[in-house]
Amino acid sequence: MRGRGQSVDIAGLDRAWNRSWPECAPESGRLRRGFPERWVRFQALPGGKRYATSDAEYTEILRRHDVLLGDLLGDATVGGEMVAITCSWSVTGFPTPRHTAVAAAMPGAAHWRSDDLATEPGFHSWQHHYVSAAGLHDSALDRLLLCVADDMTDGVILTGLDCRWVVHPYDGGADVFADSMEARDRLAGRFAEWLPPMRQGI
């Protein structure tokens, strides 16, 4: 998997995900409940401001994501290879199209898996996960992050090829799931200025 035009090894992704996040859907709420000791939340803008209202603030949102992802990628930063997971939703297990802006940002996505996230008997809430190759400095990744920042989509997951860590960007910040509690604590200390006042995930 190298470059935007390449496809994702679905079978390899399955193995890597299940090894790092066993019995857990690629969904931020499930990850927070299943692996709270590995979770930390960062704000996307100073003062916890949720939405950007200037070009400078959009630039800051992208900068913070770029720095966090670069730190998590570590030695892989040169290639910057990641998997971007985007979603659609329905009441059945049949995959539905993604939001047009998301599909435009990540047009080559392939369906990976669908998970019923409903918690009440008799109800169904399917989340359909599509995967794309993504690069740290890829303009497509920036477009996807800006879709998230403007609340045009939800459920985005970014992860390395080995799925040892996960970043869930949302409108206002990012939930990060490190590969260990110690790695989570190091990340929180390194970017302490971006932590929310309540220190969620710590």
Short mmCIF file of C-alpha atoms in Angstrom, two decimals:
data_model
loop_
_atom_site.label_atom_id
_atom_site.label_comp_id
_atom_site.label_asym_id
_atom_site.label_seq_id
_atom_site.Cartn_x
_atom_site.Cartn_y
_atom_site.Cartn_z
CA MET A 1 0.00 0.00 0.00
CA ARG A 2 1.86 3.07 -1.21
CA GLY A 3 0.39 6.28 -2.50
CA ARG A 4 -3.13 7.37 -2.98
CA GLY A 5 -3.88 5.13 -5.95
CA GLN A 6 -3.10 1.90 -4.10
CA SER A 7 -5.69 -0.34 -2.51
CA VAL A 8 -5.78 -1.61 1.05
CA ASP A 9 -5.06 -5.26 1.85
CA ILE A 10 -8.42 -6.08 3.45
CA ALA A 11 -7.36 -9.45 4.83
CA GLY A 12 -4.21 -7.93 6.31
CA LEU A 13 -6.19 -5.07 7.80
CA ASP A 14 -8.59 -7.55 9.40
CA ARG A 15 -5.73 -9.43 11.02
CA ALA A 16 -4.01 -6.27 12.24
CA TRP A 17 -7.21 -4.76 13.64
CA ASN A 18 -8.28 -7.92 15.47
CA ARG A 19 -4.80 -8.32 16.91
CA SER A 20 -4.70 -4.77 18.33
CA TRP A 21 -8.40 -4.23 19.12
CA PRO A 22 -9.92 -7.69 19.68
CA GLU A 23 -13.69 -7.99 19.60
CA CYS A 24 -14.06 -4.24 19.05
CA ALA A 25 -15.69 -2.46 16.12
CA PRO A 26 -13.74 0.43 14.56
CA GLU A 27 -15.93 2.99 16.30
CA SER A 28 -14.75 5.58 18.82
CA GLY A 29 -17.37 4.88 21.49
CA ARG A 30 -16.62 1.17 21.48
CA LEU A 31 -12.89 1.90 21.63
CA ARG A 32 -13.31 4.27 24.59
CA ARG A 33 -15.31 1.70 26.52
CA GLY A 34 -13.10 -1.22 25.60
CA PHE A 35 -9.68 0.40 25.96
CA PRO A 36 -10.03 3.40 28.31
CA GLU A 37 -6.45 3.04 29.54
CA ARG A 38 -5.16 3.76 26.03
CA TRP A 39 -7.37 6.78 25.28
CA VAL A 40 -6.53 10.49 25.37
CA ARG A 41 -8.47 13.42 23.92
CA PHE A 42 -6.93 16.51 22.33
CA GLN A 43 -8.54 19.79 21.33
CA ALA A 44 -8.26 20.97 17.74
CA LEU A 45 -8.24 24.70 18.53
CA PRO A 46 -7.00 26.86 21.42
CA GLY A 47 -9.44 27.31 24.25
CA GLY A 48 -11.48 24.32 23.16
CA LYS A 49 -13.15 26.25 20.35
CA ARG A 50 -15.14 23.73 18.36
CA TYR A 51 -15.46 25.20 14.87
CA ALA A 52 -13.02 27.23 12.81
CA THR A 53 -14.13 30.67 11.64
CA SER A 54 -10.97 31.77 9.83
CA ASP A 55 -8.34 30.38 7.49
CA ALA A 56 -5.80 30.58 10.30
CA GLU A 57 -7.96 28.34 12.49
CA TYR A 58 -8.43 25.78 9.72
CA THR A 59 -4.66 25.79 9.28
CA GLU A 60 -4.22 25.17 13.01
CA ILE A 61 -6.64 22.23 12.95
CA LEU A 62 -4.68 20.61 10.13
CA ARG A 63 -1.36 21.38 11.84
CA ARG A 64 -2.38 19.69 15.08
CA HIS A 65 -3.60 16.59 13.28
CA ASP A 66 -0.41 16.51 11.22
CA VAL A 67 1.77 16.74 14.33
CA LEU A 68 -0.17 14.04 16.21
CA LEU A 69 -0.20 11.66 13.26
CA GLY A 70 3.49 12.29 12.59
CA ASP A 71 4.31 11.46 16.20
CA LEU A 72 2.29 8.24 16.07
CA LEU A 73 3.80 7.19 12.76
CA GLY A 74 7.31 7.67 14.14
CA ASP A 75 9.87 6.09 11.82
CA ALA A 76 7.16 5.58 9.21
CA THR A 77 6.69 9.34 8.85
CA VAL A 78 8.80 9.50 5.68
CA GLY A 79 6.36 7.26 3.83
CA GLY A 80 3.46 8.43 5.95
CA GLU A 81 1.40 5.38 5.09
CA MET A 82 -1.91 5.02 6.88
CA VAL A 83 -5.39 3.62 6.47
CA ALA A 84 -8.31 6.07 6.44
CA ILE A 85 -11.63 4.55 7.47
CA THR A 86 -14.78 6.43 6.46
CA CYS A 87 -18.40 5.49 7.06
CA SER A 88 -21.99 5.39 5.97
CA TRP A 89 -24.98 4.35 8.06
CA SER A 90 -28.24 2.47 7.56
CA VAL A 91 -30.81 0.29 9.33
CA THR A 92 -29.79 -2.78 7.33
CA GLY A 93 -26.53 -4.64 6.86
CA PHE A 94 -26.26 -3.61 3.21
CA PRO A 95 -23.56 -0.93 2.65
CA THR A 96 -24.87 2.46 1.57
CA PRO A 97 -23.03 5.31 -0.20
CA ARG A 98 -20.98 7.74 1.88
CA HIS A 99 -21.59 11.49 2.07
CA THR A 100 -20.69 13.07 -1.27
CA ALA A 101 -17.96 15.27 0.27
CA VAL A 102 -16.35 12.25 1.93
CA ALA A 103 -16.53 10.22 -1.27
CA ALA A 104 -14.92 13.12 -3.12
CA ALA A 105 -12.09 13.32 -0.59
CA MET A 106 -11.50 9.54 -0.55
CA PRO A 107 -12.91 8.32 -3.87
CA GLY A 108 -11.07 5.00 -4.06
CA ALA A 109 -12.41 3.55 -0.82
CA ALA A 110 -13.35 -0.12 -0.62
CA HIS A 111 -15.95 -1.59 1.71
CA TRP A 112 -14.22 -3.35 4.62
CA ARG A 113 -16.87 -4.38 7.16
CA SER A 114 -20.28 -3.46 8.56
CA ASP A 115 -21.14 -3.46 12.26
CA ASP A 116 -24.52 -3.27 13.96
CA LEU A 117 -23.94 -0.79 16.79
CA ALA A 118 -27.49 -0.83 18.16
CA THR A 119 -27.69 -1.35 21.91
CA GLU A 120 -31.43 -2.03 22.29
CA PRO A 121 -33.16 -5.29 21.32
CA GLY A 122 -35.21 -5.06 18.16
CA PHE A 123 -33.32 -2.05 16.79
CA HIS A 124 -30.53 -1.93 14.21
CA SER A 125 -27.96 0.78 13.56
CA TRP A 126 -25.45 -0.35 10.99
CA GLN A 127 -22.18 1.47 10.42
CA HIS A 128 -20.48 0.59 7.14
CA HIS A 129 -16.71 1.03 7.09
CA TYR A 130 -14.81 1.89 3.93
CA VAL A 131 -11.01 1.94 3.74
CA SER A 132 -8.58 3.98 1.69
CA ALA A 133 -4.83 4.31 1.50
CA ALA A 134 -3.77 7.65 2.97
CA GLY A 135 -0.52 9.55 3.23
CA LEU A 136 0.44 11.94 6.00
CA HIS A 137 1.02 14.79 3.55
CA ASP A 138 -1.72 13.82 1.12
CA SER A 139 -4.10 16.63 0.18
CA ALA A 140 -6.92 14.05 0.24
CA LEU A 141 -6.32 13.54 3.95
CA ASP A 142 -6.53 17.29 4.53
CA ARG A 143 -9.84 17.42 2.67
CA LEU A 144 -11.19 14.57 4.79
CA LEU A 145 -10.07 16.26 8.02
CA LEU A 146 -11.75 19.49 6.95
CA CYS A 147 -14.99 17.59 6.27
CA VAL A 148 -14.79 16.33 9.85
CA ALA A 149 -13.94 19.78 11.21
CA ASP A 150 -17.04 21.24 9.54
CA ASP A 151 -19.25 18.42 10.91
CA MET A 152 -19.95 17.03 7.45
CA THR A 153 -19.21 13.47 8.54
CA ASP A 154 -18.49 11.37 11.60
CA GLY A 155 -16.93 8.01 12.34
CA VAL A 156 -13.60 8.68 10.63
CA ILE A 157 -10.75 6.51 11.89
CA LEU A 158 -7.08 6.90 10.95
CA THR A 159 -4.62 4.15 11.80
CA GLY A 160 -1.23 2.79 10.85
CA LEU A 161 -0.81 -0.25 8.68
CA ASP A 162 -0.34 -2.39 11.80
CA CYS A 163 -3.38 -0.82 13.55
CA ARG A 164 -1.41 -0.43 16.79
CA TRP A 165 -2.82 3.08 17.30
CA VAL A 166 -6.00 4.86 16.25
CA VAL A 167 -6.95 8.50 15.75
CA HIS A 168 -10.61 9.47 15.63
CA PRO A 169 -10.88 13.09 14.48
CA TYR A 170 -14.13 14.83 15.33
CA ASP A 171 -15.47 18.38 15.09
CA GLY A 172 -13.49 19.99 17.87
CA GLY A 173 -10.58 17.63 18.40
CA ALA A 174 -9.30 14.09 18.20
CA ASP A 175 -9.57 10.95 20.31
CA VAL A 176 -6.27 9.07 20.23
CA PHE A 177 -5.86 5.45 21.24
CA ALA A 178 -2.20 4.59 21.73
CA ASP A 179 -0.68 1.12 21.68
CA SER A 180 -0.23 1.11 25.47
CA MET A 181 -1.07 3.15 28.56
CA GLU A 182 2.57 4.26 28.75
CA ALA A 183 2.51 5.47 25.15
CA ARG A 184 -0.76 7.28 25.87
CA ASP A 185 0.81 9.05 28.85
CA ARG A 186 3.88 10.06 26.85
CA LEU A 187 1.65 11.50 24.12
CA ALA A 188 -0.43 13.41 26.67
CA GLY A 189 2.69 14.88 28.23
CA ARG A 190 4.18 15.87 24.90
CA PHE A 191 1.05 17.75 23.82
CA ALA A 192 -0.26 18.81 27.23
CA GLU A 193 -1.27 22.26 25.92
CA TRP A 194 -3.88 20.60 23.71
CA LEU A 195 -5.58 18.62 26.48
CA PRO A 196 -9.10 19.66 27.50
CA PRO A 197 -9.54 21.00 31.08
CA MET A 198 -11.20 17.78 32.24
CA ARG A 199 -8.29 15.69 30.89
CA GLN A 200 -10.60 13.18 29.25
CA GLY A 201 -8.97 9.84 28.68
CA ILE A 202 -6.29 10.43 31.32
#
